[in-house]
Amino acid sequence: MIKRSDFPKNFVFGTATAAYQIEGAANEDGKGPSIWDIFSHTPGKIMTGENGDVACDHYHRFKEDVQLMKEIGLDAYRFSISWPRVMPDGKNINQKGVDFYNRLVDELLEHDITPFITLYHWDLPYALYEKGGWLNSDIAMYFRAYATFMFNELGDRVKHWITLNEPWCSSFLGYFTGEHAPGHKNLQEAIVAAHNLLRSHGHAVQSFREEVKDGTIGLTNVVMKVEPGDSRPESFLAASLVDKFVNAWFHDPVVFGKYPEEAVKVYQERGLQVMENDMDIISTPIDFFGVNYYTRTLVVFDTTNPLGFSYVQGDLPKTEMGWEIYPQGLFDMLVTLKERYRLPLYITENGMAGPDKIENGKVKDTYRIEYLEKHFEKALEAINAGVNLKGYFIWSLMDNFEWAYGYSKRFGIIYVDYNTQKRILKDSAYWLKDFLIS
Ligand SMILES: N=[N+]=NCCCCNC(=O)[C@@H]1[C@H]2[C@H](O)[C@@H](O)[C@H](O)[C@@H](CO)[C@@H]12
């Protein structure tokens, strides 16, 4: 049985959340609307018709939540800042919003929990969306100013920062499939948004080097193990190409200063415009990559699809999200990232949505314990294979607003009763508490 002491001494175990998914107080103390406030209030966008107006009410209950993190014994906590809470119009400061994050950081430090901050976890100020949002190249300057302000405000106490959470989701789910805010369905827009997200990332890193000299900063991507769904050679080719679009597209430019060749050609015909010194900015050196790993993606050669491939379902056991449980993919991707980019890594998200039910005041989420054990084992295997893995953040600390699925998908190790806002540690939280002292 794997033990905490099998991991390197300074390895951090934590949990992760995001502002829009847990804070609530959507219109309180001067906070401005984000694109997710508008999207979740737009009929038909959220499967359950729910929104993040209250969520887990973390804005008011953060002290209780930090106390629960302490009770479990977490080393670290990854959370995001709501840009429109601190800058309601994307530019001017809302001091009450800033005060909340000062209080949260101080509460974490008082409980010996190391804060890891994500600057952007999808909740763009709506006022900036009205100015073009990620489609307007000026967004990089707004993001740089926001990042610089936060570095100056919290950088004395917070030494670990992530610029963006999953730019692939922000651009391709937000602007191509339309599943996420702002709900556009335009491939050219998705390509432009992805480029502006990476430019914004680079500007924030440049500012960080001036503002927080003793800190580390990185970029978090969703990392999908892309595999062929059948044995045809064309499907192997399709898998390799999809891997370039979903994985390499958001890692290569940040390290090598250039997009993957195979994908550039496709995107240049569909609106990608790279201006002078964009790639130099995007490839401003970072200290680590954050890896959000959930599952694998299977693709097959498919001439009926204009892109030449289609996604297929695998036959492994699945979570409530319909995602296959595939711990081997975590090992494979950690090794791939290490060999290609030679950067330290954090697993900034890994976890599962389960059929969590309260029975006699308990949640027997044995399936989540097994899921975490298997993925912990693969993470350790990767470390022993030479991967410089520095930490592991479970998604998520508590059940929360799961974007287009509303509150119907429970990822937390803590159960949230949304009617009463009562928090109940699931069996997986008690398991983690024991693991962290093993
Ligand atoms: N097929 N397939 N699939 C895998 C693709 C997963 C893309 N979604 C994510 O990674 C999001 C990430 C997000 O940071 C968090 O805010 C979300 O709550 C979790 C759970 O959904 C994950």
Coordinates of C-alpha atoms and ligand atoms in Angstrom, one line a residue:
M1 CA 0.0 0.0 0.0
I2 CA 1.4 3.4 -1.0
K3 CA 2.5 5.7 1.8
R4 CA 3.1 9.4 1.9
S5 CA 6.7 8.7 3.1
D6 CA 7.3 7.0 -0.3
F7 CA 7.2 10.5 -1.9
P8 CA 10.1 13.0 -1.7
K9 CA 10.3 14.9 1.5
N10 CA 9.3 18.3 0.1
F11 CA 6.5 17.0 -2.1
V12 CA 3.3 18.9 -1.5
F13 CA -0.2 17.3 -1.3
G14 CA -3.1 19.7 -1.7
T15 CA -6.5 20.3 -3.1
A16 CA -7.7 22.6 -5.9
T17 CA -10.7 24.8 -6.4
A18 CA -11.7 27.8 -8.6
A19 CA -13.4 31.1 -7.7
Y20 CA -16.5 30.8 -9.8
Q21 CA -17.1 27.2 -8.8
I22 CA -17.1 27.8 -5.0
E23 CA -17.2 31.5 -3.9
G24 CA -20.8 32.5 -4.6
A25 CA -21.4 36.2 -3.5
A26 CA -21.6 36.8 -7.3
N27 CA -22.9 40.3 -6.9
E28 CA -21.6 41.2 -3.4
D29 CA -19.2 43.8 -2.2
G30 CA -18.7 45.4 -5.5
K31 CA -17.9 42.3 -7.6
G32 CA -18.6 42.8 -11.3
P33 CA -20.1 40.1 -13.6
S34 CA -17.9 37.6 -15.3
I35 CA -18.7 35.8 -18.6
W36 CA -19.7 32.8 -16.4
D37 CA -22.2 34.9 -14.5
I38 CA -23.9 35.9 -17.7
F39 CA -23.5 32.4 -19.3
S40 CA -25.0 30.5 -16.3
H41 CA -28.0 32.9 -16.3
T42 CA -28.6 32.3 -20.0
P43 CA -31.4 29.7 -20.4
G44 CA -30.2 26.4 -21.9
K45 CA -26.5 26.8 -21.2
I46 CA -26.3 24.9 -17.9
M47 CA -27.7 21.3 -17.9
T48 CA -29.5 21.8 -14.6
G49 CA -30.4 25.5 -15.1
E50 CA -28.3 26.3 -12.0
N51 CA -25.7 29.1 -11.6
G52 CA -22.8 30.2 -9.4
D53 CA -24.7 33.0 -7.5
V54 CA -24.3 31.1 -4.2
A55 CA -22.3 28.0 -5.1
C56 CA -20.5 26.8 -1.8
D57 CA -20.8 30.3 -0.3
H58 CA -17.0 30.1 0.2
Y59 CA -16.8 33.9 0.1
H60 CA -18.5 33.9 3.6
R61 CA -17.4 30.4 4.8
F62 CA -13.7 30.5 3.9
K63 CA -12.5 30.3 7.5
E64 CA -14.5 27.1 8.1
D65 CA -13.2 25.7 4.8
V66 CA -9.6 26.4 5.7
Q67 CA -10.2 24.8 9.1
L68 CA -11.3 21.6 7.2
M69 CA -8.2 21.7 5.1
K70 CA -6.1 21.8 8.3
E71 CA -8.1 19.0 9.8
I72 CA -7.4 16.8 6.8
G73 CA -3.7 17.8 7.0
L74 CA -3.2 19.4 3.6
D75 CA 0.2 21.0 2.8
A76 CA -1.1 23.3 0.2
Y77 CA -4.2 24.8 -1.4
R78 CA -4.7 25.9 -5.0
F79 CA -7.4 28.4 -5.6
S80 CA -8.1 31.1 -8.2
I81 CA -8.7 34.8 -8.0
S82 CA -12.0 36.2 -9.5
W83 CA -10.7 38.9 -11.8
P84 CA -14.0 40.7 -11.8
R85 CA -14.1 40.6 -7.9
V86 CA -10.9 42.6 -7.7
M87 CA -11.5 44.6 -10.9
P88 CA -15.2 44.8 -11.7
D89 CA -14.7 46.4 -15.1
G90 CA -11.4 44.6 -15.7
K91 CA -9.3 47.6 -14.8
N92 CA -10.3 49.6 -11.7
I93 CA -9.8 48.2 -8.3
N94 CA -12.6 47.1 -5.9
Q95 CA -10.9 47.2 -2.5
K96 CA -13.5 44.9 -0.8
G97 CA -12.7 42.2 -3.4
V98 CA -9.0 42.6 -2.8
D99 CA -9.5 42.4 0.9
F100 CA -11.2 39.0 0.6
Y101 CA -8.1 37.5 -1.0
N102 CA -5.8 39.1 1.6
R103 CA -8.0 37.5 4.3
L104 CA -8.0 34.1 2.6
V105 CA -4.2 34.1 2.1
D106 CA -3.6 35.1 5.8
E107 CA -6.0 32.4 7.0
L108 CA -4.2 29.8 5.0
L109 CA -0.7 30.9 6.2
E110 CA -2.0 31.0 9.8
H111 CA -2.9 27.3 9.4
D112 CA 0.5 26.5 7.7
I113 CA -1.2 25.8 4.4
T114 CA 0.8 27.0 1.4
P115 CA -1.3 29.0 -1.1
F116 CA -0.9 28.4 -4.8
I117 CA -2.8 31.0 -6.8
T118 CA -4.3 30.7 -10.3
L119 CA -4.8 34.2 -11.8
Y120 CA -7.4 33.1 -14.4
H121 CA -9.7 30.1 -14.1
W122 CA -12.2 31.1 -16.8
D123 CA -14.2 34.0 -15.2
L124 CA -13.3 36.9 -17.5
P125 CA -14.8 40.2 -16.5
Y126 CA -17.8 40.7 -18.7
A127 CA -16.8 44.3 -19.2
L128 CA -13.7 43.1 -21.0
Y129 CA -15.7 40.5 -23.0
E130 CA -17.8 43.5 -24.3
K131 CA -14.4 45.0 -25.5
G132 CA -13.7 41.8 -27.5
G133 CA -12.4 39.6 -24.6
W134 CA -9.9 37.0 -25.7
L135 CA -10.5 38.0 -29.3
N136 CA -9.1 41.5 -28.7
S137 CA -5.2 41.6 -28.7
D138 CA -5.4 44.4 -26.1
I139 CA -6.6 41.8 -23.6
A140 CA -2.9 40.9 -22.9
M141 CA -2.3 44.4 -21.5
Y142 CA -5.4 44.2 -19.3
F143 CA -4.3 40.8 -18.0
R144 CA -0.7 42.1 -17.4
A145 CA -2.1 45.0 -15.4
Y146 CA -4.3 42.6 -13.4
A147 CA -1.5 40.2 -12.8
T148 CA 1.0 43.0 -11.8
F149 CA -1.6 44.3 -9.3
M150 CA -2.1 40.9 -7.7
F151 CA 1.7 40.2 -7.6
N152 CA 2.2 43.5 -5.7
E153 CA -0.8 42.8 -3.4
L154 CA -0.1 39.2 -2.5
G155 CA 3.4 38.4 -3.7
D156 CA 5.0 39.1 -0.3
R157 CA 3.1 36.0 1.1
V158 CA 2.3 34.0 -2.0
K159 CA 5.2 32.5 -3.8
H160 CA 3.6 30.0 -6.2
W161 CA 1.5 31.3 -9.1
I162 CA -0.2 29.9 -12.2
T163 CA -1.2 32.4 -14.9
L164 CA -3.9 30.5 -16.7
N165 CA -6.0 27.3 -16.0
E166 CA -6.4 25.2 -19.2
P167 CA -6.3 27.7 -22.1
W168 CA -7.5 24.9 -24.3
C169 CA -10.8 24.9 -22.5
S170 CA -11.1 28.7 -22.4
S171 CA -10.5 28.9 -26.2
F172 CA -11.9 25.7 -27.7
L173 CA -14.8 25.0 -25.3
G174 CA -15.5 28.7 -25.0
Y175 CA -15.2 29.8 -28.6
F176 CA -15.4 26.6 -30.8
T177 CA -17.8 24.0 -29.2
G178 CA -19.7 26.7 -27.3
E179 CA -20.1 24.4 -24.2
H180 CA -18.4 27.0 -22.0
A181 CA -18.7 30.7 -21.6
P182 CA -18.9 32.9 -23.7
G183 CA -20.6 30.1 -25.8
H184 CA -19.3 31.0 -29.3
K185 CA -19.0 28.4 -32.0
N186 CA -16.3 29.6 -34.4
L187 CA -13.0 27.8 -35.0
Q188 CA -11.2 31.0 -36.1
E189 CA -12.2 32.7 -32.9
A190 CA -11.0 29.8 -30.9
I191 CA -7.6 29.9 -32.6
V192 CA -7.3 33.7 -32.0
A193 CA -8.4 33.4 -28.4
A194 CA -5.9 30.6 -27.8
H195 CA -3.1 32.9 -29.1
N196 CA -4.2 35.9 -27.0
L197 CA -4.4 33.7 -24.0
L198 CA -0.8 32.5 -24.5
R199 CA 0.3 36.1 -25.2
S200 CA -1.4 37.2 -21.9
H201 CA 0.4 34.3 -20.1
G202 CA 3.8 35.5 -21.4
H203 CA 3.1 39.1 -20.4
A204 CA 2.2 38.0 -16.8
V205 CA 5.4 36.0 -16.6
Q206 CA 7.5 39.0 -17.7
S207 CA 5.8 41.1 -15.0
F208 CA 6.3 38.4 -12.3
R209 CA 10.0 38.4 -12.9
E210 CA 10.0 42.1 -11.9
E211 CA 7.5 41.9 -9.0
V212 CA 8.1 38.7 -7.2
K213 CA 11.8 37.8 -7.3
D214 CA 11.6 34.9 -4.9
G215 CA 8.6 33.2 -6.4
T216 CA 7.8 30.6 -9.0
I217 CA 5.3 30.8 -11.9
G218 CA 3.9 28.3 -14.4
L219 CA 1.0 27.5 -16.7
T220 CA -1.6 24.8 -16.1
N221 CA -2.9 22.8 -19.1
V222 CA -5.4 20.0 -19.3
V223 CA -3.2 17.1 -20.5
M224 CA -5.0 14.4 -22.3
K225 CA -3.4 11.0 -23.2
V226 CA -4.6 10.7 -26.9
E227 CA -4.7 7.2 -28.2
P228 CA -6.0 5.5 -31.4
G229 CA -9.4 4.0 -30.9
D230 CA -8.7 1.1 -33.3
S231 CA -5.7 -0.5 -34.9
R232 CA -5.7 1.2 -38.3
P233 CA -2.5 3.0 -39.1
E234 CA -4.6 6.0 -40.1
S235 CA -6.0 6.1 -36.6
F236 CA -2.5 6.2 -35.1
L237 CA -1.8 9.2 -37.4
A238 CA -5.1 10.8 -36.3
A239 CA -4.2 10.4 -32.6
S240 CA -0.7 11.9 -33.2
L241 CA -2.3 14.9 -34.9
V242 CA -5.0 15.4 -32.3
D243 CA -2.2 15.3 -29.6
K244 CA -0.5 18.2 -31.4
F245 CA -3.7 20.3 -31.3
V246 CA -4.8 19.6 -27.7
N247 CA -1.4 19.1 -25.9
A248 CA 1.6 20.4 -27.9
W249 CA -0.3 23.5 -29.1
F250 CA -0.4 24.8 -25.5
H251 CA 3.1 23.6 -24.4
D252 CA 5.5 24.0 -27.3
P253 CA 5.2 27.8 -27.8
V254 CA 5.7 28.3 -24.1
V255 CA 9.0 26.4 -24.1
F256 CA 10.3 26.4 -27.7
G257 CA 8.7 29.7 -28.8
K258 CA 7.0 28.0 -31.8
Y259 CA 3.8 26.2 -32.4
P260 CA 3.9 22.6 -33.6
E261 CA 4.6 22.5 -37.3
E262 CA 1.8 20.0 -38.2
A263 CA -0.9 22.2 -36.6
V264 CA 0.3 25.6 -37.6
K265 CA -0.4 24.9 -41.3
V266 CA -4.0 24.0 -40.5
Y267 CA -4.5 27.0 -38.2
Q268 CA -2.8 29.6 -40.4
E269 CA -5.5 28.9 -43.0
R270 CA -8.1 29.4 -40.3
G271 CA -7.1 32.8 -39.0
L272 CA -4.0 32.4 -36.8
Q273 CA -2.1 35.7 -36.9
V274 CA 1.3 35.8 -35.1
M275 CA 2.6 39.3 -34.7
E276 CA 6.3 40.4 -34.4
N277 CA 7.7 39.2 -31.0
D278 CA 4.5 37.4 -30.0
M279 CA 6.4 34.1 -29.7
D280 CA 9.2 35.8 -27.7
I281 CA 6.6 37.0 -25.2
I282 CA 4.8 33.6 -25.1
S283 CA 8.1 31.8 -24.4
T284 CA 9.2 34.0 -21.5
P285 CA 10.8 31.2 -19.4
I286 CA 8.5 29.6 -16.7
D287 CA 9.4 27.6 -13.6
F288 CA 7.0 24.7 -14.0
F289 CA 4.0 23.2 -15.9
G290 CA 0.8 22.5 -14.0
V291 CA -0.8 19.2 -15.3
N292 CA -4.5 18.7 -15.1
Y293 CA -5.0 15.0 -15.8
Y294 CA -8.4 13.2 -15.9
T295 CA -8.5 10.6 -18.6
R296 CA -7.5 9.5 -22.0
T297 CA -9.0 10.5 -25.3
L298 CA -9.6 8.0 -28.1
V299 CA -9.7 9.0 -31.8
V300 CA -10.2 7.1 -35.0
F301 CA -9.6 7.9 -38.7
D302 CA -12.9 9.2 -40.0
T303 CA -13.3 10.6 -43.6
T304 CA -16.9 11.7 -42.8
N305 CA -15.4 14.3 -40.5
P306 CA -13.8 17.4 -42.2
L307 CA -11.0 17.2 -39.7
G308 CA -10.4 13.6 -40.7
F309 CA -11.0 12.0 -37.3
S310 CA -13.7 11.5 -34.6
Y311 CA -13.7 10.8 -30.9
V312 CA -14.8 7.4 -29.7
Q313 CA -15.8 6.0 -26.3
G314 CA -13.4 3.5 -24.7
D315 CA -14.6 0.5 -22.7
L316 CA -12.8 1.1 -19.4
P317 CA -14.8 1.8 -16.2
K318 CA -16.0 5.5 -16.3
T319 CA -16.6 8.2 -13.8
E320 CA -19.9 10.2 -13.5
M321 CA -18.5 12.5 -16.2
G322 CA -18.3 9.5 -18.6
W323 CA -14.5 9.8 -18.5
E324 CA -12.5 6.5 -18.5
I325 CA -10.5 5.8 -15.4
Y326 CA -7.0 5.4 -16.8
P327 CA -4.2 5.9 -14.3
Q328 CA -1.6 4.7 -16.8
G329 CA -2.3 7.8 -18.9
L330 CA -1.1 10.0 -16.0
F331 CA 2.3 8.2 -15.9
D332 CA 2.6 8.3 -19.7
M333 CA 1.9 12.0 -19.9
L334 CA 4.2 12.9 -17.0
V335 CA 7.1 11.1 -18.7
T336 CA 6.2 12.6 -22.1
L337 CA 6.2 16.1 -20.6
K338 CA 9.4 15.6 -18.8
E339 CA 11.2 14.2 -21.8
R340 CA 9.9 17.0 -24.2
Y341 CA 10.1 20.1 -22.0
R342 CA 12.5 19.3 -19.2
L343 CA 10.5 21.4 -16.6
P344 CA 9.4 20.7 -13.1
L345 CA 5.8 19.6 -12.9
Y346 CA 2.9 19.8 -10.5
I347 CA -0.3 17.8 -10.9
T348 CA -2.5 20.8 -10.4
E349 CA -5.7 18.7 -10.8
N350 CA -6.7 15.0 -10.7
G351 CA -9.9 13.6 -9.3
M352 CA -13.2 12.1 -10.2
A353 CA -16.9 12.8 -10.1
G354 CA -18.7 10.0 -8.3
P355 CA -22.3 8.9 -7.4
D356 CA -21.8 10.4 -3.9
K357 CA -24.8 9.9 -1.5
I358 CA -25.2 10.7 2.2
E359 CA -26.1 7.6 4.2
N360 CA -26.3 7.9 8.0
G361 CA -24.3 11.1 7.8
K362 CA -21.5 9.5 5.8
V363 CA -20.4 9.3 2.1
K364 CA -18.9 5.9 1.4
D365 CA -16.9 7.0 -1.7
T366 CA -14.7 3.9 -1.8
Y367 CA -14.5 4.3 -5.6
R368 CA -12.8 7.7 -5.1
I369 CA -10.3 6.3 -2.7
E370 CA -9.4 3.6 -5.2
Y371 CA -9.2 6.2 -8.0
L372 CA -6.8 8.4 -5.9
E373 CA -4.7 5.5 -4.8
K374 CA -4.2 4.3 -8.3
H375 CA -3.3 7.8 -9.6
F376 CA -1.0 8.4 -6.6
E377 CA 0.8 5.1 -7.4
K378 CA 1.3 6.3 -11.0
A379 CA 2.6 9.6 -9.9
L380 CA 5.1 7.9 -7.6
E381 CA 6.1 5.6 -10.5
A382 CA 6.8 8.7 -12.6
I383 CA 8.9 10.2 -9.9
N384 CA 10.9 7.0 -9.7
A385 CA 11.3 7.1 -13.5
G386 CA 13.0 10.5 -13.1
V387 CA 10.1 13.0 -13.4
N388 CA 10.7 16.1 -11.3
L389 CA 7.1 16.1 -9.9
K390 CA 6.8 18.5 -7.0
G391 CA 3.2 18.2 -5.9
Y392 CA -0.3 16.8 -6.4
F393 CA -3.5 18.8 -6.0
I394 CA -6.7 16.7 -5.9
W395 CA -9.7 18.1 -7.7
S396 CA -11.5 19.1 -5.6
L397 CA -11.5 20.2 -2.0
M398 CA -15.3 20.2 -2.0
D399 CA -18.2 19.6 -4.4
N400 CA -18.8 22.7 -6.5
F401 CA -20.4 24.2 -9.6
E402 CA -19.2 21.9 -12.4
W403 CA -19.6 24.4 -15.2
A404 CA -22.2 23.3 -17.8
Y405 CA -23.2 20.4 -15.5
G406 CA -24.2 22.7 -12.7
Y407 CA -24.1 21.0 -9.2
S408 CA -24.9 17.6 -10.6
K409 CA -21.3 16.3 -10.6
R410 CA -19.6 15.9 -7.3
F411 CA -15.8 15.9 -7.4
G412 CA -15.1 16.9 -3.8
I413 CA -13.5 15.0 -1.0
I414 CA -15.9 17.1 1.1
Y415 CA -19.6 16.7 0.4
V416 CA -21.6 20.0 0.2
D417 CA -25.3 20.0 1.0
Y418 CA -26.3 23.0 -1.1
N419 CA -29.6 23.4 0.8
T420 CA -27.9 24.0 4.2
Q421 CA -24.2 24.7 3.0
K422 CA -23.2 21.9 5.5
R423 CA -19.8 20.4 4.7
I424 CA -19.4 16.6 5.4
L425 CA -16.0 14.9 5.0
K426 CA -16.4 11.9 2.7
D427 CA -14.6 8.7 3.4
S428 CA -12.0 9.8 0.9
A429 CA -11.2 12.8 3.1
Y430 CA -10.6 10.5 6.1
W431 CA -8.5 8.2 3.9
L432 CA -6.4 11.2 2.7
K433 CA -6.0 12.4 6.3
D434 CA -4.5 9.0 7.2
F435 CA -2.4 8.9 4.0
L436 CA -0.9 12.3 4.8
I437 CA 0.6 11.0 8.0
S438 CA 1.6 7.5 6.6
Ligands
LIG1 N1 -13.2 13.7 -22.7 N2 -12.6 14.3 -21.9 N3 -12.1 14.8 -21.2 C1 -11.2 15.4 -20.4 C2 -11.3 16.9 -20.7 C3 -11.5 17.6 -19.4 C4 -11.6 19.0 -19.7 N4 -12.1 19.7 -18.4 C5 -11.3 19.9 -17.4 O1 -10.1 19.5 -17.5 C6 -11.8 20.5 -16.2 C7 -10.9 21.0 -15.3 C8 -11.2 22.4 -14.7 O2 -10.0 23.1 -14.4 C9 -12.1 22.4 -13.5 O3 -12.6 23.7 -13.2 C10 -13.2 21.4 -13.7 O4 -14.1 21.4 -12.6 C11 -12.6 20.0 -13.8 C12 -13.6 18.9 -13.9 O5 -14.4 19.0 -15.1 C13 -11.6 19.9 -15.0

